[in-house]
mmCIF file of C-alpha atoms in Angstrom:
data_model
loop_
_atom_site.group_PDB
_atom_site.id
_atom_site.type_symbol
_atom_site.label_atom_id
_atom_site.label_comp_id
_atom_site.label_asym_id
_atom_site.label_seq_id
_atom_site.Cartn_x
_atom_site.Cartn_y
_atom_site.Cartn_z
ATOM 1 C CA MET B 1 -45.912 -66.268 55.936
ATOM 2 C CA SER B 2 -48.079 -69.365 55.404
ATOM 3 C CA TYR B 3 -51.028 -69.401 53.482
ATOM 4 C CA PRO B 4 -54.213 -72.162 52.962
ATOM 5 C CA LEU B 5 -53.058 -74.595 50.179
ATOM 6 C CA LEU B 6 -55.332 -77.249 48.734
ATOM 7 C CA TYR B 7 -54.515 -80.184 46.809
ATOM 8 C CA HIS B 8 -56.718 -81.542 44.172
ATOM 9 C CA CYS B 9 -56.355 -85.406 43.908
ATOM 10 C CA GLY B 10 -58.309 -85.758 40.734
ATOM 11 C CA THR B 11 -56.075 -83.421 38.621
ATOM 12 C CA GLY B 12 -53.085 -83.636 40.819
ATOM 13 C CA LYS B 13 -52.925 -79.632 41.059
ATOM 14 C CA PHE B 14 -52.523 -77.101 43.886
ATOM 15 C CA GLU B 15 -54.593 -74.268 44.659
ATOM 16 C CA VAL B 16 -53.823 -71.310 46.666
ATOM 17 C CA LEU B 17 -57.225 -70.294 48.676
ATOM 18 C CA GLY B 18 -58.037 -66.836 48.862
ATOM 19 C CA THR B 19 -57.832 -64.989 52.003
ATOM 20 C CA ASP B 20 -58.760 -61.139 51.043
ATOM 21 C CA GLY B 21 -55.709 -59.949 52.894
ATOM 22 C CA ALA B 22 -57.044 -61.021 56.212
ATOM 23 C CA LEU B 23 -54.368 -63.231 57.450
ATOM 24 C CA PRO B 24 -51.305 -61.749 59.366
ATOM 25 C CA LYS B 25 -47.775 -61.500 57.498
ATOM 26 C CA GLU B 26 -46.087 -62.915 60.590
ATOM 27 C CA GLY B 27 -47.717 -65.990 61.860
ATOM 28 C CA ARG B 28 -48.782 -69.592 60.948
ATOM 29 C CA VAL B 29 -51.896 -71.157 59.148
ATOM 30 C CA GLY B 30 -53.224 -74.582 60.325
ATOM 31 C CA ASP B 31 -56.109 -76.623 60.535
ATOM 32 C CA LEU B 32 -57.455 -76.083 57.272
ATOM 33 C CA THR B 33 -60.823 -77.395 56.748
ATOM 34 C CA VAL B 34 -63.079 -77.070 53.663
ATOM 35 C CA GLN B 35 -66.800 -76.508 53.998
ATOM 36 C CA PRO B 36 -69.648 -76.510 51.398
ATOM 37 C CA ASN B 37 -69.433 -72.944 51.028
ATOM 38 C CA GLY B 38 -65.857 -72.049 51.842
ATOM 39 C CA TYR B 39 -63.266 -72.982 54.212
ATOM 40 C CA TYR B 40 -61.610 -72.024 57.831
ATOM 41 C CA VAL B 41 -58.249 -71.788 59.105
ATOM 42 C CA HIS B 42 -56.660 -71.412 62.041
ATOM 43 C CA SER B 43 -54.036 -68.454 61.899
ATOM 44 C CA PHE B 44 -51.711 -67.872 64.907
ATOM 45 C CA ARG B 45 -48.355 -66.376 66.123
ATOM 46 C CA THR B 46 -46.532 -66.839 69.288
ATOM 47 C CA VAL B 47 -45.298 -63.888 71.029
ATOM 48 C CA ASP B 48 -43.066 -64.296 74.463
ATOM 49 C CA LEU B 49 -44.168 -68.044 74.524
ATOM 50 C CA VAL B 50 -48.050 -67.027 74.341
ATOM 51 C CA ARG B 51 -49.932 -67.960 71.392
ATOM 52 C CA HIS B 52 -52.166 -65.370 69.887
ATOM 53 C CA GLY B 53 -54.811 -66.081 66.962
ATOM 54 C CA ALA B 54 -58.196 -66.603 65.630
ATOM 55 C CA TYR B 55 -60.133 -69.002 63.597
ATOM 56 C CA MET B 56 -61.276 -67.090 60.368
ATOM 57 C CA PHE B 57 -64.154 -68.233 57.884
ATOM 58 C CA PHE B 58 -63.843 -67.419 54.220
ATOM 59 C CA ASP B 59 -66.308 -67.853 51.355
ATOM 60 C CA ARG B 60 -65.519 -69.832 48.015
ATOM 61 C CA GLN B 61 -63.949 -66.613 46.623
ATOM 62 C CA GLY B 62 -61.739 -66.069 49.624
ATOM 63 C CA LYS B 63 -63.706 -63.082 51.425
ATOM 64 C CA LEU B 64 -63.475 -63.103 54.972
ATOM 65 C CA LEU B 65 -66.728 -63.896 56.671
ATOM 66 C CA LYS B 66 -66.089 -63.846 60.526
ATOM 67 C CA ARG B 67 -63.016 -64.027 62.951
ATOM 68 C CA VAL B 68 -63.588 -65.942 65.991
ATOM 69 C CA SER B 69 -60.922 -65.930 68.870
ATOM 70 C CA PRO B 70 -61.121 -69.105 70.973
ATOM 71 C CA PRO B 71 -61.597 -68.928 74.602
ATOM 72 C CA ASP B 72 -58.518 -70.973 75.076
ATOM 73 C CA MET B 73 -55.532 -70.877 72.808
ATOM 74 C CA ASP B 74 -54.831 -74.138 73.456
ATOM 75 C CA SER B 75 -57.602 -75.220 71.641
ATOM 76 C CA HIS B 76 -56.540 -77.490 68.887
ATOM 77 C CA ASP B 77 -59.688 -77.908 66.541
ATOM 78 C CA ILE B 78 -63.342 -76.691 66.057
ATOM 79 C CA ILE B 79 -66.174 -78.255 64.745
ATOM 80 C CA ALA B 80 -68.218 -75.636 62.868
ATOM 81 C CA SER B 81 -72.134 -75.810 62.061
ATOM 82 C CA PRO B 82 -74.049 -72.869 60.562
ATOM 83 C CA ASP B 83 -75.145 -71.878 64.257
ATOM 84 C CA SER B 84 -72.463 -72.982 66.714
ATOM 85 C CA LEU B 85 -68.766 -74.029 67.352
ATOM 86 C CA LEU B 86 -67.511 -76.688 69.474
ATOM 87 C CA TYR B 87 -63.886 -76.232 70.489
ATOM 88 C CA MET B 88 -61.680 -79.175 71.158
ATOM 89 C CA ARG B 89 -58.691 -79.522 73.289
ATOM 90 C CA TYR B 90 -56.511 -82.753 73.229
ATOM 91 C CA VAL B 91 -55.202 -83.529 77.062
#
């Protein structure tokens, strides 16, 4: 299992970010992005060479706010604003 980990440069300490038990036990976490009110991660796993997963948004306390499945699992990142998501796929 992987989990979101944040390194604080000023203190030299790591912080394991809360996930409210929302991340799957089998799978990977990537694309950690910290935002003013929390963070989001891309959690995925591969089954029979097919990727399955979602972007999950958490508040500062680690409470799951929303889970969004991308239209294309080859999306490599997103730009998130309060009212829209822009998916990016590198070719």
